[in-house]
PDB file of C-alpha atoms in Angstrom:
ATOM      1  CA  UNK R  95       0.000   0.000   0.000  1.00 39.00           C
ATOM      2  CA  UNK R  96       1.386   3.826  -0.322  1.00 39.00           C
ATOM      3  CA  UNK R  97       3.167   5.269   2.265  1.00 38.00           C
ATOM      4  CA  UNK R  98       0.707   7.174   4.543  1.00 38.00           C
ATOM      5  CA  UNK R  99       1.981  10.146   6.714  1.00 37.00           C
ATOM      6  CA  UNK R 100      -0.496  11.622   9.854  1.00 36.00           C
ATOM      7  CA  UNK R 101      -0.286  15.366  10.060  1.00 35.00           C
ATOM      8  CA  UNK R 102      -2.188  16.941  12.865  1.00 33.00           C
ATOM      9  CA  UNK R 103      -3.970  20.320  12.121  1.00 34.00           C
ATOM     10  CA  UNK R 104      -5.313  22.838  14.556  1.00 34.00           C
ATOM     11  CA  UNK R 105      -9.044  23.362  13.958  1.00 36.00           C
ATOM     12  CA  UNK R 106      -9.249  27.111  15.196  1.00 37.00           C
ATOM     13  CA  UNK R 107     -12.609  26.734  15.302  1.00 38.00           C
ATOM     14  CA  UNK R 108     -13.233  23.873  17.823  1.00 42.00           C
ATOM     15  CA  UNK R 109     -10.103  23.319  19.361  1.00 47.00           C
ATOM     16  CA  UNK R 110      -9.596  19.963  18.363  1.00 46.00           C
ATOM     17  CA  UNK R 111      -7.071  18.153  16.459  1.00 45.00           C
ATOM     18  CA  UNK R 112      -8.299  16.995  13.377  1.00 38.00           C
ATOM     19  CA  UNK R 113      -5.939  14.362  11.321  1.00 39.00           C
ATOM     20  CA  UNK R 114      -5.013  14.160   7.949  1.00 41.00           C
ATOM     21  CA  UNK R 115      -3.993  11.218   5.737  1.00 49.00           C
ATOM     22  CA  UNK R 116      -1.267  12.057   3.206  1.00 56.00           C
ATOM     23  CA  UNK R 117      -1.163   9.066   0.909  1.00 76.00           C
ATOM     24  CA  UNK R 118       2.012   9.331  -1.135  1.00 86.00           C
ATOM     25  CA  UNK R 119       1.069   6.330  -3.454  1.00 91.00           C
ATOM     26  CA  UNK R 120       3.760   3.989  -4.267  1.00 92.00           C
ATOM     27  CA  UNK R 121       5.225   5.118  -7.997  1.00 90.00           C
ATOM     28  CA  UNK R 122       8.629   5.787  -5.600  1.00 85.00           C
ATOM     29  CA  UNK R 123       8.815   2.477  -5.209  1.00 84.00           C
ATOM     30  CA  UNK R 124      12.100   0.570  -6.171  1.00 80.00           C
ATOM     31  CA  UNK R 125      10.546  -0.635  -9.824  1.00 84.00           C
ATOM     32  CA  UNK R 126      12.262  -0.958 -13.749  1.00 84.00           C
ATOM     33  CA  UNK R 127      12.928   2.250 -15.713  1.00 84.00           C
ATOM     34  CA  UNK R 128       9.886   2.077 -17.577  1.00 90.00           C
ATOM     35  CA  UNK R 129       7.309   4.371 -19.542  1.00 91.00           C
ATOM     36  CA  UNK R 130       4.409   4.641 -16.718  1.00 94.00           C
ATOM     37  CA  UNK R 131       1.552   6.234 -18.784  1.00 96.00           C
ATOM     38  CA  UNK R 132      -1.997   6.579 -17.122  1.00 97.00           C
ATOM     39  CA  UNK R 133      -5.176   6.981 -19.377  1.00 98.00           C
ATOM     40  CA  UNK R 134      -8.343   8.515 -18.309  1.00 98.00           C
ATOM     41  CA  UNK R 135     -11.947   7.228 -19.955  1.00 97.00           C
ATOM     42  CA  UNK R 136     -14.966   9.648 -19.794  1.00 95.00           C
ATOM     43  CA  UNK R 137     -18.351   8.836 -18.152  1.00 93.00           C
ATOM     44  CA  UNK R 138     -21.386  10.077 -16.831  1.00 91.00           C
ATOM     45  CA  UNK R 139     -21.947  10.423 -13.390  1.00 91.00           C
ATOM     46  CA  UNK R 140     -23.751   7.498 -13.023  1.00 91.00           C
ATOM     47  CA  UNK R 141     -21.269   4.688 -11.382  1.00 90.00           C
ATOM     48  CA  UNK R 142     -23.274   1.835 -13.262  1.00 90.00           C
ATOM     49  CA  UNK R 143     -22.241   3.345 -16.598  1.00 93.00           C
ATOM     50  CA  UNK R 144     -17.939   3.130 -15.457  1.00 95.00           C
ATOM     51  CA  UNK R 145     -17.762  -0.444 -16.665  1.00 96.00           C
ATOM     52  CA  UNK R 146     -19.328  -0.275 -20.308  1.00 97.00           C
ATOM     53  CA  UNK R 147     -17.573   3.099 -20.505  1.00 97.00           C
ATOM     54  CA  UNK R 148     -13.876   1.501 -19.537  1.00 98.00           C
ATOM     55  CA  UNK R 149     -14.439  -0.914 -21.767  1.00 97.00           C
ATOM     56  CA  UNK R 150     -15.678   1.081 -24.824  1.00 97.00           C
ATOM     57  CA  UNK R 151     -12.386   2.832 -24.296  1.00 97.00           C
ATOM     58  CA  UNK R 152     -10.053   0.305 -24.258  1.00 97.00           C
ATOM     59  CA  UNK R 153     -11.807  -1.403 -27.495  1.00 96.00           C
ATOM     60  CA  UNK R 154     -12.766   1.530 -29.656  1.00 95.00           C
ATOM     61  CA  UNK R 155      -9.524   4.085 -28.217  1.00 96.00           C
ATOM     62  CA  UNK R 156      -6.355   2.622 -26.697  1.00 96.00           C
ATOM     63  CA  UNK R 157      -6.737  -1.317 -28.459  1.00 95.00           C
ATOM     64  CA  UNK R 158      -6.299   0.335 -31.528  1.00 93.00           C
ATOM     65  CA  UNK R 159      -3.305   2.052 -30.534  1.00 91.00           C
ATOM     66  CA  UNK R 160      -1.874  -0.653 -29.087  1.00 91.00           C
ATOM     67  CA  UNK R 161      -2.610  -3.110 -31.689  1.00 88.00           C
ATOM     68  CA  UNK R 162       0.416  -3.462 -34.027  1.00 85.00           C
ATOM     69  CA  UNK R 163       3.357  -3.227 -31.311  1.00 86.00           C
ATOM     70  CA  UNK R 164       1.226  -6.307 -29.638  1.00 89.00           C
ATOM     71  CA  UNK R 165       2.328  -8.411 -32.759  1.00 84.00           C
ATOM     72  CA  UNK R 166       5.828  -8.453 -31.465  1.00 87.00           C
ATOM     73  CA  UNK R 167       3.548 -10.284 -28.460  1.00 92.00           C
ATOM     74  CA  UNK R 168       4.229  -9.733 -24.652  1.00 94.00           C
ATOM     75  CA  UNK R 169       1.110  -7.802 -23.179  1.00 96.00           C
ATOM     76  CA  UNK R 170       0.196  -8.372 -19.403  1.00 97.00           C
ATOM     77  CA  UNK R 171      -3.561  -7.127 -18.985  1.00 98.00           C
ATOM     78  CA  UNK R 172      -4.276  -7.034 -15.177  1.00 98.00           C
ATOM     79  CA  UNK R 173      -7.883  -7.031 -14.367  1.00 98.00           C
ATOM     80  CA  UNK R 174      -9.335  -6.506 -10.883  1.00 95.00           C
ATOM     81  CA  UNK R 175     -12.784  -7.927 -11.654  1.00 94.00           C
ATOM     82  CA  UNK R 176     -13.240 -11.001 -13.131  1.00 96.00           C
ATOM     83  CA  UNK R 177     -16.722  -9.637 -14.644  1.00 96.00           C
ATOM     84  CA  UNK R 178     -13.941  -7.588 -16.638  1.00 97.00           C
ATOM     85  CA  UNK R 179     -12.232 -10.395 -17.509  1.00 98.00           C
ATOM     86  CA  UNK R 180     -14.861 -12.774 -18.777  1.00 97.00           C
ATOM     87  CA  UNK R 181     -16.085  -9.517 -20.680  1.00 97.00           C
ATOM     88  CA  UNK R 182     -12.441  -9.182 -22.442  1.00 97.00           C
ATOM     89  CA  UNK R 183     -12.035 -12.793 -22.592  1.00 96.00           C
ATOM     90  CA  UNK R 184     -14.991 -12.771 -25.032  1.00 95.00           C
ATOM     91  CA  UNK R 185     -14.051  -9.799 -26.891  1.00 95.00           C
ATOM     92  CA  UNK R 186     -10.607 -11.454 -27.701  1.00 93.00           C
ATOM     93  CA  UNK R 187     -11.770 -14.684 -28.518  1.00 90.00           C
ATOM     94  CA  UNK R 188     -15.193 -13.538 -30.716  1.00 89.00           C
ATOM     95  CA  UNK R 189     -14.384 -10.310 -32.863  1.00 87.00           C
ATOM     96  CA  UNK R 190     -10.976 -11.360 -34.392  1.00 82.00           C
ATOM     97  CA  UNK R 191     -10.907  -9.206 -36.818  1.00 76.00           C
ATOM     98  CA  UNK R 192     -11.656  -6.258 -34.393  1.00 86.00           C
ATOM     99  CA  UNK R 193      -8.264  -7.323 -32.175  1.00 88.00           C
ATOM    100  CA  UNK R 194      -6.226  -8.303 -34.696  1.00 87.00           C
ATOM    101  CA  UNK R 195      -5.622 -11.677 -32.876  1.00 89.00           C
ATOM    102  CA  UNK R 196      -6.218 -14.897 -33.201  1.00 85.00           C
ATOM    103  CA  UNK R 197      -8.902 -15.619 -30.485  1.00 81.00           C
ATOM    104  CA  UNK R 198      -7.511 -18.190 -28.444  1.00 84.00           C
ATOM    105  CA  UNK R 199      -4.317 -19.046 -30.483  1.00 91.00           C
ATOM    106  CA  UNK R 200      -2.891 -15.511 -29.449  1.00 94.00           C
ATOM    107  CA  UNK R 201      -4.716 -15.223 -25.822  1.00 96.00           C
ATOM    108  CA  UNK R 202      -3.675 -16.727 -22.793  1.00 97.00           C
ATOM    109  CA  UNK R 203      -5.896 -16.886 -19.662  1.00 97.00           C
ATOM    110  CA  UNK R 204      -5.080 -16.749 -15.934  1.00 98.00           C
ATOM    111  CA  UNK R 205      -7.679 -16.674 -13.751  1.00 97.00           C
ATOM    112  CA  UNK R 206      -8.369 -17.462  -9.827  1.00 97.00           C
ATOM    113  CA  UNK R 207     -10.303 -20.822 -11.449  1.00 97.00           C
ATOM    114  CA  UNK R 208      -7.245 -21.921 -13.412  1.00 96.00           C
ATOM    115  CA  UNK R 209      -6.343 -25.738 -12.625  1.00 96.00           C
ATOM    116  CA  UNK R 210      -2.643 -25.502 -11.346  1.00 94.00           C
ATOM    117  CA  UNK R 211      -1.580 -27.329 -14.388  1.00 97.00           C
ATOM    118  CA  UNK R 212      -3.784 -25.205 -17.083  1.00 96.00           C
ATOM    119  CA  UNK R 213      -2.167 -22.250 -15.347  1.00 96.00           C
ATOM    120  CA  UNK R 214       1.081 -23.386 -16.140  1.00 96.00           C
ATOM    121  CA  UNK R 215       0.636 -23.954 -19.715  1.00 97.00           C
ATOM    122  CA  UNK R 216      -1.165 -20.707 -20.011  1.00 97.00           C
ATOM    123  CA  UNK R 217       2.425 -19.342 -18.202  1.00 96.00           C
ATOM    124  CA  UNK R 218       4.345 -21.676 -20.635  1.00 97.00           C
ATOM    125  CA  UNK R 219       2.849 -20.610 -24.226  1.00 96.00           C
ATOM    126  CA  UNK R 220       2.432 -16.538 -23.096  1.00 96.00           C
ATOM    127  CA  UNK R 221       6.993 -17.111 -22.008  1.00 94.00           C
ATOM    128  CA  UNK R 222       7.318 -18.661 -25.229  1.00 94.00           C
ATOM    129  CA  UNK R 223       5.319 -16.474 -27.428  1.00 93.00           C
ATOM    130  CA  UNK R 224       2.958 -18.727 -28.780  1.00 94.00           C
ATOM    131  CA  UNK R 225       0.289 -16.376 -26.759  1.00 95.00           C
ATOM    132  CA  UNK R 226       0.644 -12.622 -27.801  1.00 95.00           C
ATOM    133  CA  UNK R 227      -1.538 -11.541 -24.702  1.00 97.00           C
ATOM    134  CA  UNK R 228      -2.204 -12.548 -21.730  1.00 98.00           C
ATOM    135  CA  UNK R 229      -5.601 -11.619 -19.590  1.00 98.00           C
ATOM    136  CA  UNK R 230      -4.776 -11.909 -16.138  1.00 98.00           C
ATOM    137  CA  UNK R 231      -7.023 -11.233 -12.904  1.00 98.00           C
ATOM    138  CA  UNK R 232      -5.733  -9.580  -9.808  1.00 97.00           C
ATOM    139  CA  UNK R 233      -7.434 -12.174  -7.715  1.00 97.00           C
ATOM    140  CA  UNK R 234      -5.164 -14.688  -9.324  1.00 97.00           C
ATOM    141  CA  UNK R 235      -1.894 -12.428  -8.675  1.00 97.00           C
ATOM    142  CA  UNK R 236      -3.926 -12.358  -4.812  1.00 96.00           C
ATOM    143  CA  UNK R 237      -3.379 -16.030  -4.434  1.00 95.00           C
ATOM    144  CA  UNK R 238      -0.835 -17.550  -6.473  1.00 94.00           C
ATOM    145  CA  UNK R 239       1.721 -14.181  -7.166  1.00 94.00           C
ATOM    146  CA  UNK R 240       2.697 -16.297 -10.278  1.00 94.00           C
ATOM    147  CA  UNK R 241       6.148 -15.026 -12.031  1.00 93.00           C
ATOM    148  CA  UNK R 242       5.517 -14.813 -15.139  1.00 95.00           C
ATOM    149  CA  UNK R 243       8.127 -14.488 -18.110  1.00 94.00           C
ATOM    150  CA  UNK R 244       8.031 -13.251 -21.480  1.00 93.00           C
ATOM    151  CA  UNK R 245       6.215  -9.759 -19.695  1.00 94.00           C
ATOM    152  CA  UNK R 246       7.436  -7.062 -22.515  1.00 93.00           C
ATOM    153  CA  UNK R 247       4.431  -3.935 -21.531  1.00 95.00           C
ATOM    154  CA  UNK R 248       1.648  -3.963 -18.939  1.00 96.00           C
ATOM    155  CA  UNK R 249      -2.155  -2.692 -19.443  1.00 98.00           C
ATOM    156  CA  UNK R 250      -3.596  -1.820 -16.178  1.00 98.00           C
ATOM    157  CA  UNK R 251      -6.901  -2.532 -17.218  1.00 98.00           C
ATOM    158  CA  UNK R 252      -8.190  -0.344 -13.874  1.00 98.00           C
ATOM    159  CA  UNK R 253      -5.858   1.020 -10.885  1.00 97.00           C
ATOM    160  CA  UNK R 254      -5.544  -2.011  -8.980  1.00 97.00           C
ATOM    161  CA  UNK R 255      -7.404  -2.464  -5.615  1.00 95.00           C
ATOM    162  CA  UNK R 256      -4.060  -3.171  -3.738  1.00 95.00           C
ATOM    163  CA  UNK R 257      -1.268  -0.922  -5.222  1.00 95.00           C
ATOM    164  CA  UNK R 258       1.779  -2.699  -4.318  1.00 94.00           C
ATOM    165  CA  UNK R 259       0.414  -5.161  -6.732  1.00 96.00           C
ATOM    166  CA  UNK R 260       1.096  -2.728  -9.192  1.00 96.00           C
ATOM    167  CA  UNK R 261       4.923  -2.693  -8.235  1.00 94.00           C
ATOM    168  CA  UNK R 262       5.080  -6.308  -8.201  1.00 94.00           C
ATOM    169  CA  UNK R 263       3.695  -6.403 -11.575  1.00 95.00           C
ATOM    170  CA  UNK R 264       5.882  -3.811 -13.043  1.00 94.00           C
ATOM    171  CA  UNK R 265       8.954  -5.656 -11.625  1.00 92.00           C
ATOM    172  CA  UNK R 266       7.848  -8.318 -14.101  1.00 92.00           C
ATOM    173  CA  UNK R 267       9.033  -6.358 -16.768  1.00 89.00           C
ATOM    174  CA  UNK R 268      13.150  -6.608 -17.373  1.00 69.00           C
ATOM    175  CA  UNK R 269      12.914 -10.448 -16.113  1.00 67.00           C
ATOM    176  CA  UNK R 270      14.301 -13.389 -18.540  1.00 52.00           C
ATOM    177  CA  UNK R 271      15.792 -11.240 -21.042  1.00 54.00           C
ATOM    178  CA  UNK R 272      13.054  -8.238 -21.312  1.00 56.00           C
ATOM    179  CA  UNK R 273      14.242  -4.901 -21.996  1.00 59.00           C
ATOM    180  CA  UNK R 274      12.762  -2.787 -19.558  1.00 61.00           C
ATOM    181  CA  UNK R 275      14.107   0.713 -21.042  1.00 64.00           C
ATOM    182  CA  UNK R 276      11.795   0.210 -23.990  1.00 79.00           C
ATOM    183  CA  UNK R 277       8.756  -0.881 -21.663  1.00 90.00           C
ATOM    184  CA  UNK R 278       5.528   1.015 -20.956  1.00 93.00           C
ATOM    185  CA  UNK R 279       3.329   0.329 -17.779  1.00 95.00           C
ATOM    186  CA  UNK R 280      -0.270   1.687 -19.091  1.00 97.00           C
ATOM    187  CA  UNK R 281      -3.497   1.982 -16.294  1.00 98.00           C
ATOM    188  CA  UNK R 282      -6.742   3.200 -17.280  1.00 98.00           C
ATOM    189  CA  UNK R 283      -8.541   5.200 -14.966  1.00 98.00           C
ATOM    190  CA  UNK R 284     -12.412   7.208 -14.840  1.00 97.00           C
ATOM    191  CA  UNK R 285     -12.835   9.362 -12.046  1.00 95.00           C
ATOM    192  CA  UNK R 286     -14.858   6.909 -10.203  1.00 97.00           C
ATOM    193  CA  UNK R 287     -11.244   5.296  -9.716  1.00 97.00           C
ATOM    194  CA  UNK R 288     -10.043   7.818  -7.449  1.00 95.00           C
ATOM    195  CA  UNK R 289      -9.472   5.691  -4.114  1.00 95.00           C
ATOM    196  CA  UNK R 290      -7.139   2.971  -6.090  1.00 96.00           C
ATOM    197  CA  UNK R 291      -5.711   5.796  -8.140  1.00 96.00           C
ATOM    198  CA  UNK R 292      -5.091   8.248  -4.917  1.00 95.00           C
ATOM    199  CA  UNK R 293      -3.293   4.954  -3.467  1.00 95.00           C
ATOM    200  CA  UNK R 294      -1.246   4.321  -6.287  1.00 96.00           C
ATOM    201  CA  UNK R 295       0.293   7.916  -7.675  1.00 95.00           C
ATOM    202  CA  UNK R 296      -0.541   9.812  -4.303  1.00 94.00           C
ATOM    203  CA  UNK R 297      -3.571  12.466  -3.233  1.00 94.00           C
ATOM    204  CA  UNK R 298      -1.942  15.481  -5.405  1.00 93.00           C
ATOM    205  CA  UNK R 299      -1.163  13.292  -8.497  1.00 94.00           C
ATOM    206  CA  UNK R 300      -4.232  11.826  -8.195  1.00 95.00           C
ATOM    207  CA  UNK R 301      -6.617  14.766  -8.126  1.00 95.00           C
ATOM    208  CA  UNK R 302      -4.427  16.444 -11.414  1.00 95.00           C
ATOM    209  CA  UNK R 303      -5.039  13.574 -12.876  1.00 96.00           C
ATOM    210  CA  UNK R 304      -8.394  13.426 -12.725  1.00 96.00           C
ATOM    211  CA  UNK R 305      -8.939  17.170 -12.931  1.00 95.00           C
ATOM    212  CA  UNK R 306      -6.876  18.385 -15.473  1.00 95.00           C
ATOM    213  CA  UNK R 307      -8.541  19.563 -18.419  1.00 94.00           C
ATOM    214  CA  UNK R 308      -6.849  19.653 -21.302  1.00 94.00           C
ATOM    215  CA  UNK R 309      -5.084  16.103 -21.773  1.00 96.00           C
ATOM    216  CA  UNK R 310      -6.293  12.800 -21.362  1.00 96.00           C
ATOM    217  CA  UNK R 311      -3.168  11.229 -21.294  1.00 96.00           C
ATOM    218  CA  UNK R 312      -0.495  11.527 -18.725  1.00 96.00           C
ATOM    219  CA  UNK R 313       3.362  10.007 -18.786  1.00 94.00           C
ATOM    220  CA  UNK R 314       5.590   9.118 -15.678  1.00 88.00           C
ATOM    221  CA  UNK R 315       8.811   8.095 -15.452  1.00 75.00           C
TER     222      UNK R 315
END
């Protein structure tokens, strides 16, 4: 979790001591020398639109972006919810020609419900590039904190719920022969993310992030 710091504040008005909760988040943390880029998604204030909104974004905006450097092969998605998952699982494997992948031939799956032995092939093909992408559910990272090789970028899919994970995972990239200079750690964010984004870049990143105007896109290094 990010470093939290307890100032105490006079209240003039009462007397009392009122305490404040500087979260720092954890982007300070020892990690690669990678490209940490964070994309915000618009949506209406209604929370029960966020979900069809992220993912609207990452198919019809950022997969597009992303989609020739992932022939090369290498991208870790991390999803928190596995709602999200089974949603992109389906998107990868049913509108080929809207990816640019081969449904299951280029998609590897690691879920919380993976067998110990499918997870290791899953593990196995992504290392050797026989998958070009792998889906992979922070409940799974929760349990199992697999190592997985062949990790060349990383697609937040959302801030994660716990932010070290987000360390962890980034440490992923430069391992077995990975060239971390030329990586890029990508999260998605809506403003309905702001406690998992506040505990990952900090309260003062966070709330530029979410309130600056004129950009969309913002790059950390």
């Amino acid at each position: 979790e990010g470093e939290e710091e307890g100032e105490e504040e006079e209240n003039e008005q009462s007397g009392n001591q009122a305490i404040i909760n500087q979260v720092h988040g954890v982007l300070n943390a020892p990690m690669p020398q990678v490209r940490q880029l964070f994309e915000r998604f618009a949506c209406s204030d209604d929370p029960s639109g966020s979900c069809d909104a992220r993912f609207n974004f990452f198919t019809r905006t950022l997969w597009p972006k992303l989609k020739e450097s992932v022939l090369t092969g290498g991208l870790l998605i991390v999803i928190p919810s596995y709602f999200d998952f089974v949603r992109l699982r389906n998107w990868f494997l049913l509108t080929e020609s809207e990816s640019g992948l081969d449904g299951s031939d280029d998609v590897a799956l690691l879920s919380e419900y993976n067998t110990k032995k499918s997870g290791q092939r899953e593990r196995a093909h992504f290392a050797a590039g026989r998958r070009r992408v792998m889906l992979y559910t922070e409940r799974a990272h929760f349990y199992y904190r697999y190592y997985i090789k062949g990790v060349k970028d990383v697609l937040f899919y959302a801030p994660p719920e716990h932010a070290h994970y987000y360390n962890e995972i980034v440490n992923l990239l430069g391992a077995a022969g990975t060239t971390a200079s030329h990586a890029t750690a990508t999260t998605i964010f809506g403003k309905f993310d702001f406690l998992p984004l506040q505990r990952l870049v900090g309260v003062s990143r966070s709330k530029r992030l979410l309130m600056t105007k004129d950009t969309d896109t913002f790059v950390f290094f």
